[in-house]
Short mmCIF file of C-alpha atoms in Angstrom, two decimals:
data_model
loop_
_atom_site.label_atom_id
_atom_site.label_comp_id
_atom_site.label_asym_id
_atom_site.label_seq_id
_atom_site.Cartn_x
_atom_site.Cartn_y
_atom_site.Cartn_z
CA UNK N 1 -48.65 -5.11 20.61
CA UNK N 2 -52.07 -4.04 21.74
CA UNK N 3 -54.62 -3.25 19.50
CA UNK N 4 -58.29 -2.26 19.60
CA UNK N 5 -60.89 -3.14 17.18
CA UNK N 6 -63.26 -0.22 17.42
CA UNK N 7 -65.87 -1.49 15.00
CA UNK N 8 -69.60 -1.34 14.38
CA UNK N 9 -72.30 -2.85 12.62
CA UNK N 10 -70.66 -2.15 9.26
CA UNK N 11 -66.92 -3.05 9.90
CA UNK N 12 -67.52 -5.83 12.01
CA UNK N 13 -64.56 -6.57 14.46
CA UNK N 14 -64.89 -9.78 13.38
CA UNK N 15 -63.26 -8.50 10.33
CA UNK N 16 -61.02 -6.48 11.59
CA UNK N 17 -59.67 -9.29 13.68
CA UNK N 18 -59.25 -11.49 10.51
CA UNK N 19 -57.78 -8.70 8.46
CA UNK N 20 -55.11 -8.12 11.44
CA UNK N 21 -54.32 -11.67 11.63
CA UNK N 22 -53.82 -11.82 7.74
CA UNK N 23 -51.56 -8.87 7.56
CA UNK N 24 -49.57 -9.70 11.21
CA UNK N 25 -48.61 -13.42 10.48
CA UNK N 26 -46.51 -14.70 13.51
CA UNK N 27 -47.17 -10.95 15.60
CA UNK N 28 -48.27 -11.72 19.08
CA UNK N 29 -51.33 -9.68 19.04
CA UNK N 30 -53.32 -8.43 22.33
CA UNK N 31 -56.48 -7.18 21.14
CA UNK N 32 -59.84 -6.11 22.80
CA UNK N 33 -63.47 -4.78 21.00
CA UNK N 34 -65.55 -2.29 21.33
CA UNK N 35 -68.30 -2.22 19.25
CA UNK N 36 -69.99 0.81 18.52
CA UNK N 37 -73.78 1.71 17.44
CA UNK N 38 -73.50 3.09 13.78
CA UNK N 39 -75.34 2.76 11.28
CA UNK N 40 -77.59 1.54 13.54
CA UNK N 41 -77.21 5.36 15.79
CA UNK N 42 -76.21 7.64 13.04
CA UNK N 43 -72.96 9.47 13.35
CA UNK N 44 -72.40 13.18 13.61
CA UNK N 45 -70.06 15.74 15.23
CA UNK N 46 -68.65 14.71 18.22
CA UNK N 47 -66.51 17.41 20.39
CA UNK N 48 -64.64 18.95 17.33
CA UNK N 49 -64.32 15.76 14.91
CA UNK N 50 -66.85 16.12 12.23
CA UNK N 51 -68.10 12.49 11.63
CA UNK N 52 -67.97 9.85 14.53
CA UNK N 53 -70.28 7.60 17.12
CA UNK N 54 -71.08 9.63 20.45
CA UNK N 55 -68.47 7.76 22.51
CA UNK N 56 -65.69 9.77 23.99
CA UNK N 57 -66.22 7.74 27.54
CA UNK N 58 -66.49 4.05 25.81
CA UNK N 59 -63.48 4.60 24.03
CA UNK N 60 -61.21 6.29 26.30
CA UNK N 61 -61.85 3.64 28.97
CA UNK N 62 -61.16 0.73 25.69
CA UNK N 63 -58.32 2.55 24.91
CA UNK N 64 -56.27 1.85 28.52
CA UNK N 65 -52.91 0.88 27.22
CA UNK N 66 -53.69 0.73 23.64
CA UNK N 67 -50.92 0.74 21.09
CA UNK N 68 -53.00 0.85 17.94
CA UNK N 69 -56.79 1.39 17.28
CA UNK N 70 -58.55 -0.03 13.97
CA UNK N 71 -61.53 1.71 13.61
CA UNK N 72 -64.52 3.17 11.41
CA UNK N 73 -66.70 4.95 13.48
CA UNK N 74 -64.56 6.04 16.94
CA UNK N 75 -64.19 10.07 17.91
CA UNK N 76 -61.04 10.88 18.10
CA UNK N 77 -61.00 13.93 19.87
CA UNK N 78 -58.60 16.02 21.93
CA UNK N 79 -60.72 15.08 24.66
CA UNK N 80 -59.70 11.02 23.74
CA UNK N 81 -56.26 11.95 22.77
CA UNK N 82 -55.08 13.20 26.12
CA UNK N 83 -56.71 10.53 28.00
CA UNK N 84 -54.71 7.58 25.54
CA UNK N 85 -51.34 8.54 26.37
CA UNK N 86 -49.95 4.83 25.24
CA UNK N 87 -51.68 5.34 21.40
CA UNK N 88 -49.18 5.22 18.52
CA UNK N 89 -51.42 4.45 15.44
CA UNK N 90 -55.42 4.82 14.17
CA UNK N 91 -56.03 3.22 11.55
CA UNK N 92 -59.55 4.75 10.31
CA UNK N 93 -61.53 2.05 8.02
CA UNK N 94 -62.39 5.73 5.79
CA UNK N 95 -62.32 7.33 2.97
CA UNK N 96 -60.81 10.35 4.67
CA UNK N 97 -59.99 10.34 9.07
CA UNK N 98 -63.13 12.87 9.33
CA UNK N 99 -63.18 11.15 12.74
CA UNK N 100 -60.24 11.98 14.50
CA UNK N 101 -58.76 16.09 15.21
CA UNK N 102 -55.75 15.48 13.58
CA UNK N 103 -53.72 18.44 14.43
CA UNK N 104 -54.27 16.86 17.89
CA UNK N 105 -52.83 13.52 16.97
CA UNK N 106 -50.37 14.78 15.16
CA UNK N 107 -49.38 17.38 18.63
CA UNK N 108 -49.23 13.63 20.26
CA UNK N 109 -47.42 11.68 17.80
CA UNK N 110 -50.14 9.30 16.93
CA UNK N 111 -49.71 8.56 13.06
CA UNK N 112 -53.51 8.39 11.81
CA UNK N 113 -53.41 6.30 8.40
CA UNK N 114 -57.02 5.38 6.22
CA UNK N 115 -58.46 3.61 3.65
CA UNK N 116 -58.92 5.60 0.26
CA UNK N 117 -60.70 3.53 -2.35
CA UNK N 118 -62.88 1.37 -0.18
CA UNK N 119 -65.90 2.41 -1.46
CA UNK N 120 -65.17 3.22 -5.33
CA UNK N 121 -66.69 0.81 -7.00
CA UNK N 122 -69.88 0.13 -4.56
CA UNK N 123 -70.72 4.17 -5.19
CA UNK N 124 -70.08 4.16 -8.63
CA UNK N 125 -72.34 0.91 -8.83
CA UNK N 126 -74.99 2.45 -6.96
CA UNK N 127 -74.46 5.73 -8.96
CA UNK N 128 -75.66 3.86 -11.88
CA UNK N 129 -78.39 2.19 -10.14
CA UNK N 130 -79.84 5.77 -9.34
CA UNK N 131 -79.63 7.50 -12.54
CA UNK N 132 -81.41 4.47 -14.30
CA UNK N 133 -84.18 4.69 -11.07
CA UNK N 134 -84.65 8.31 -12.32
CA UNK N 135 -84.19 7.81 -15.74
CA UNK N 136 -87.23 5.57 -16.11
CA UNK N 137 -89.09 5.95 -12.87
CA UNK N 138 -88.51 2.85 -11.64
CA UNK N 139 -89.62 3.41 -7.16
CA UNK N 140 -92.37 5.43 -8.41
CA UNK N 141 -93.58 2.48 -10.63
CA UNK N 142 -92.86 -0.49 -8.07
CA UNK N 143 -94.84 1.84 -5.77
CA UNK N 144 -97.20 1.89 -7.50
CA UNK N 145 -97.93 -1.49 -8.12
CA UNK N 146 -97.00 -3.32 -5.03
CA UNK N 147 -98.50 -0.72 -3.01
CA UNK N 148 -101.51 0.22 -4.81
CA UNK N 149 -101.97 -2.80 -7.58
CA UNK N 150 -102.16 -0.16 -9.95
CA UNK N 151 -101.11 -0.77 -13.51
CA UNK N 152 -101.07 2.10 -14.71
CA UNK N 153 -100.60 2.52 -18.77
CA UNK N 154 -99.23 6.46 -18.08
CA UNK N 155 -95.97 5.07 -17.79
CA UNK N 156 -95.56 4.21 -21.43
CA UNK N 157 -97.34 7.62 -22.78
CA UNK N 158 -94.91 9.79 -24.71
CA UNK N 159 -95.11 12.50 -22.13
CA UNK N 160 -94.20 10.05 -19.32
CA UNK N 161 -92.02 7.90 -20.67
CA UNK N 162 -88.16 8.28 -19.68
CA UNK N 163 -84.87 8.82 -21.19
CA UNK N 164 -82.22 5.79 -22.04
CA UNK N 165 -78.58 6.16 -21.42
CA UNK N 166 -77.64 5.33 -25.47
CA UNK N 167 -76.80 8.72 -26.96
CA UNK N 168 -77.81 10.44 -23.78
CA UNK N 169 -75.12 13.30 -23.11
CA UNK N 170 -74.47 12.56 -19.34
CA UNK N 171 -72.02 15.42 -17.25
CA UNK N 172 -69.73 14.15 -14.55
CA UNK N 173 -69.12 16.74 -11.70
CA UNK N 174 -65.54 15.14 -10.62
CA UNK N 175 -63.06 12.17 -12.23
CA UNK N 176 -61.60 10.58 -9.21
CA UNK N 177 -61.88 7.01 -8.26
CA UNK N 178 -65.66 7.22 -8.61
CA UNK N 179 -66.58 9.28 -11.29
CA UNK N 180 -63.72 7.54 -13.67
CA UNK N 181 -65.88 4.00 -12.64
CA UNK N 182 -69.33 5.88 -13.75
CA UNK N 183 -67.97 7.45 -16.47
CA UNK N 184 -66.36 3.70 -17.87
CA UNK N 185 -69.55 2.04 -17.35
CA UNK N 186 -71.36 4.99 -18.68
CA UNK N 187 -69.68 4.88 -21.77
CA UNK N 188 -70.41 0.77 -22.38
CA UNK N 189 -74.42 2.25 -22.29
CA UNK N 190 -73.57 4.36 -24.73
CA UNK N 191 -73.96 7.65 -23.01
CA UNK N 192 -72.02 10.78 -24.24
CA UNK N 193 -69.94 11.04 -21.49
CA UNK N 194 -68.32 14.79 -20.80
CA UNK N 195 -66.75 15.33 -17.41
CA UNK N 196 -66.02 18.39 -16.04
CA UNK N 197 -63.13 18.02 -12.83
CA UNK N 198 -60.14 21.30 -13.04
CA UNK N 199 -57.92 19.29 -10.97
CA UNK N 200 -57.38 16.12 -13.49
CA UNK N 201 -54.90 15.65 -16.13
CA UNK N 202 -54.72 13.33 -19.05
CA UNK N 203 -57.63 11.78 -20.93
CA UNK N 204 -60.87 10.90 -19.45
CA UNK N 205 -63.68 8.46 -20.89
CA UNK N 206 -65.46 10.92 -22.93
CA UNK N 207 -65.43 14.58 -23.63
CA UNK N 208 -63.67 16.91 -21.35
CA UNK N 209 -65.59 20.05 -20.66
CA UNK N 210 -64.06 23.69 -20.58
CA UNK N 211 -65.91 24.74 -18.01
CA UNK N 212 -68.96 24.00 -15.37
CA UNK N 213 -71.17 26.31 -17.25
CA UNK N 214 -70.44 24.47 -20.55
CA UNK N 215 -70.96 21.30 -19.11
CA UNK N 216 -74.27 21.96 -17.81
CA UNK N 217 -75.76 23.50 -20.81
CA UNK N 218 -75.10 20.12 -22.83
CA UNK N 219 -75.85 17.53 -20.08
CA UNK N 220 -79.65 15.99 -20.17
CA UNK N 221 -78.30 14.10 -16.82
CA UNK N 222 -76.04 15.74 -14.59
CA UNK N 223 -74.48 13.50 -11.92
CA UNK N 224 -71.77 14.85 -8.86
CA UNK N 225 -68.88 12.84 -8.14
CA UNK N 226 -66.68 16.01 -6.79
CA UNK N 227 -65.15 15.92 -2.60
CA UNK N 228 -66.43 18.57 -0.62
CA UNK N 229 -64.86 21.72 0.07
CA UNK N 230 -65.33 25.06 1.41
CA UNK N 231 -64.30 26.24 -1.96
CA UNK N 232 -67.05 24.25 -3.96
CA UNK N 233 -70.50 23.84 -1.19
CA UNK N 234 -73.51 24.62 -2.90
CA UNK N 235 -71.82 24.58 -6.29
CA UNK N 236 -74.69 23.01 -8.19
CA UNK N 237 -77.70 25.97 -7.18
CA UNK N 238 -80.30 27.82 -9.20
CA UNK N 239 -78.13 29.23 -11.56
CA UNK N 240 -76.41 26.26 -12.59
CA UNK N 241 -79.52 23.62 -12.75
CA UNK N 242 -81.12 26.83 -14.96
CA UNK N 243 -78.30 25.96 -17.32
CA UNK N 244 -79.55 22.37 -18.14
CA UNK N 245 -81.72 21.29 -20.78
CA UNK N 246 -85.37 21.48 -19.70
CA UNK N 247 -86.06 17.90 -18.98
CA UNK N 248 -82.66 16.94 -17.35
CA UNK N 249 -82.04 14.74 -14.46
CA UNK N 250 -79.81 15.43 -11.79
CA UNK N 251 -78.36 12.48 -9.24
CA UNK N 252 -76.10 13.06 -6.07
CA UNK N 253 -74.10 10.29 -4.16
CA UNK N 254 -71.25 11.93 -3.38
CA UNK N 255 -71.84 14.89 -0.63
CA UNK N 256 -75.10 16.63 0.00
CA UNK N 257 -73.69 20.06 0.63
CA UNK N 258 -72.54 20.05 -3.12
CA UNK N 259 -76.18 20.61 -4.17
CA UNK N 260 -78.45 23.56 -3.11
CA UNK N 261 -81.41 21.07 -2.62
CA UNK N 262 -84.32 24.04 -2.54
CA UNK N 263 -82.95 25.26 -5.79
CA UNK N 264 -83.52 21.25 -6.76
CA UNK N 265 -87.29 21.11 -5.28
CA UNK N 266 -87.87 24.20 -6.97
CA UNK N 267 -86.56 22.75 -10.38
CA UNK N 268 -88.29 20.11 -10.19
CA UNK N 269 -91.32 22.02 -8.92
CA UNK N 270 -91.51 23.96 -12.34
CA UNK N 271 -90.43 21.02 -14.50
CA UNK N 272 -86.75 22.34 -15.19
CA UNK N 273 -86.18 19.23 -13.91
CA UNK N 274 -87.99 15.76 -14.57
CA UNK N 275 -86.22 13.71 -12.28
CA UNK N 276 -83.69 13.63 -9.57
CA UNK N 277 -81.83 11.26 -6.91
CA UNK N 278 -79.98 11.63 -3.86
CA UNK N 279 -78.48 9.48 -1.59
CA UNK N 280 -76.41 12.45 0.64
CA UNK N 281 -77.84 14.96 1.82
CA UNK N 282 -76.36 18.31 3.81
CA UNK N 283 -78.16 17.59 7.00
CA UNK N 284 -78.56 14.05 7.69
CA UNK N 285 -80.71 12.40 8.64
CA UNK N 286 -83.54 14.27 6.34
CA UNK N 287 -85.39 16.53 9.08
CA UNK N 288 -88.92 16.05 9.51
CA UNK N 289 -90.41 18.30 6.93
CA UNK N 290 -88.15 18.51 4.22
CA UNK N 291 -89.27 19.64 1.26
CA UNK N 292 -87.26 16.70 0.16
CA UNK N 293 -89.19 14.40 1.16
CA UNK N 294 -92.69 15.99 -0.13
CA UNK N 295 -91.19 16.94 -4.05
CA UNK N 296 -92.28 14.19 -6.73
CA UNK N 297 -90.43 12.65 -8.86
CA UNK N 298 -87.25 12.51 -6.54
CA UNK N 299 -85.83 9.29 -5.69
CA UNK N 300 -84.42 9.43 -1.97
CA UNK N 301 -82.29 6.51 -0.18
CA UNK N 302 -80.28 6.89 2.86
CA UNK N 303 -76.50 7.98 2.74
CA UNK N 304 -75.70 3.86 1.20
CA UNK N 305 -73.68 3.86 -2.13
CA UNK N 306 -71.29 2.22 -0.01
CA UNK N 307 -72.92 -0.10 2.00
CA UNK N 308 -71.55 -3.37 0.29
CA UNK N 309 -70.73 -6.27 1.91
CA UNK N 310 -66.72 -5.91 -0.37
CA UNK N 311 -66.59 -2.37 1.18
CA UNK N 312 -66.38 -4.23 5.15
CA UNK N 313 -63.91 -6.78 3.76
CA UNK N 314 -62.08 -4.06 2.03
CA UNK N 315 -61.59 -1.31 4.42
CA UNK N 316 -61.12 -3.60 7.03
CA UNK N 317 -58.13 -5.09 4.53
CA UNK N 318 -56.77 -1.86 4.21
CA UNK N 319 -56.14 -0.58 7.58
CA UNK N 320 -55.00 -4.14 8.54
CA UNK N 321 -52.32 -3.46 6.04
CA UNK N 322 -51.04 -0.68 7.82
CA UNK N 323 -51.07 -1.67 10.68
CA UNK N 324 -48.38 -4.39 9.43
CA UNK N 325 -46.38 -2.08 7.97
CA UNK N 326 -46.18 0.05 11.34
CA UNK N 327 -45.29 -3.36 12.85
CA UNK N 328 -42.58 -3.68 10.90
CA UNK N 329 -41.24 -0.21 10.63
CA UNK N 330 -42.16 0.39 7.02
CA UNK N 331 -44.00 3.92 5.82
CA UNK N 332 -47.51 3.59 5.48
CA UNK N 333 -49.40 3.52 2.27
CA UNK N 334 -52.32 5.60 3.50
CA UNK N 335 -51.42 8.29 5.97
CA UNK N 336 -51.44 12.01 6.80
CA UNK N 337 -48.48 14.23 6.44
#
């Protein structure tokens, strides 16, 4: 079988090759590289695929008799697809196969499987990370003393001084695999947890909210854990951050175009808002004069809740695994349709 490990600086082939040699014991395997430039290039739209490296020409040349491509990063494109006529199987190292048209590969008979669940627990971690960073200020007061050697007693003053998570009532915007992680390691602070998500049954650490609106009135920190839709972009705008307690804190690592973020400078502009984080954003990377990155009290890092070294191993692991089972004529675990 021919395979191509289409990897990057993230999903290493290296791994991939391991992770196909774990999950194909005894499989004759042919397989080339092609490493491409993210995160080092960022990604972006590439012919009609939403999220991939800029490298229709690299890949349709790597893909020259390939059976099966393991990949993060490589576009997938109608373009690609005609020019790969030998391609059975992608296996996209993703949360989703934003990379690859899939109407297309599905036209061509080229199963496209991916790797839900990499990433959980490194975003939830890093979720937790941010809300505490806004919670008690914690860039702007390294910044301020590795930068400037200021010690600076304003950070203990009543006025300046931040919330704590214990009896802190904290609203989750989604209950997937991310926001259940948050919401369990919210709970061991000692947050009042509430989560708001319409398309979850059963119980939930915490409260369950009615409604959006009667989340947001109760929530002193408000963070988004919901996938992005046409139905639910901008969601979280004027309106709704008017509906949290003065004061409140609002924190984003799950898509930027969930949040309306000049309805966010402006909040935290007139002190509606204290504090907020992001680490998505709906154009990235930031454009040169964003308001976003000119509004205080906003802690900014770039699009990498997931960047753990477990999240390589893992989604590398994962589309390994399916590639086995399409080598030995099982269903796969992960796939579309």
């Amino acid at each position: 079988m021919k395979v191509l490990a289409a990897g990057d600086h993230f999903v290493r082939n290296s791994l991939i090759s391991a992770a196909l040699h774990r999950a194909l014991p005894g499989v004759p395997l042919e397989l080339t590289e092609l490493t491409l430039p993210w995160p080092l290039t960022p990604f972006g739209p590439v012919g009609e695929v939403a999220e991939a490296s800029d490298a229709e020409d690299e890949l349709i040349k790597a893909l020259d008799g390939v059976e099966v491509c393991v990949t993060q990063m490589a576009p997938f494109t109608e373009r690609v697809l005609d020019a790969s006529p030998a391609l059975r199987l992608i296996a996209v190292c993703r949360g989703g196969p934003v990379n690859v048209n899939a109407a297309a590969a599905r036209a061509r008979g080229v199963r496209v499987c991916y790797a839900p669940g990499r990433n959980a627990a490194s975003t939830a971690e890093f979720t937790v990370g941010l809300i505490l960073s806004a919670l008690r200020r914690i860039p702007e007061a390294h910044l301020s003393l590795a930068l400037e050697g200021d010690w600076d007693g304003s950070y203990y003053t009543y006025e300046h001084a931040g919330l704590e998570l214990e009896d802190t009532p904290v609203g989750l915007v989604g209950y997937g695999a991310v926001g259940s992680r948050v919401a369990r390691v919210l709970s061991a602070f000692g947050a009042e947890v509430e989560v708001y998500d319409p398309f979850v049954r059963g119980d939930v650490h915490g409260m369950r909210a009615k409604s959006l609106e009667a989340l947001l009135t109760r929530s002193r920190v408000l963070t988004l854990h919901a996938r992005l839709t046409p139905e639910n972009a901008g969601m979280i705008g004027a309106h709704e951050l008017a509906l949290l307690p003065r004061g409140a804190v609002v924190v984003n690592a799950a898509r930027g175009g969930l949040l309306d973020t000049d309805a966010l400078c402006d909040a935290l502009d007139s002190g509606q808002l204290s504090a907020a984080a992001l680490d998505t954003y709906a154009e990235e990377p930031i454009p040169a004069g964003s308001r976003l990155l000119s509004t205080p009290r906003l802690v900014l890092t770039p699009h990498i809740a997931g960047a753990s070294r477990a999240v390589a191993h893992k989604a590398a692991a994962i589309a390994a695994a399916e590639v086995g089972r399409y080598a030995r004529g099982e269903e796969p675990a992960h796939a579309l349709d």
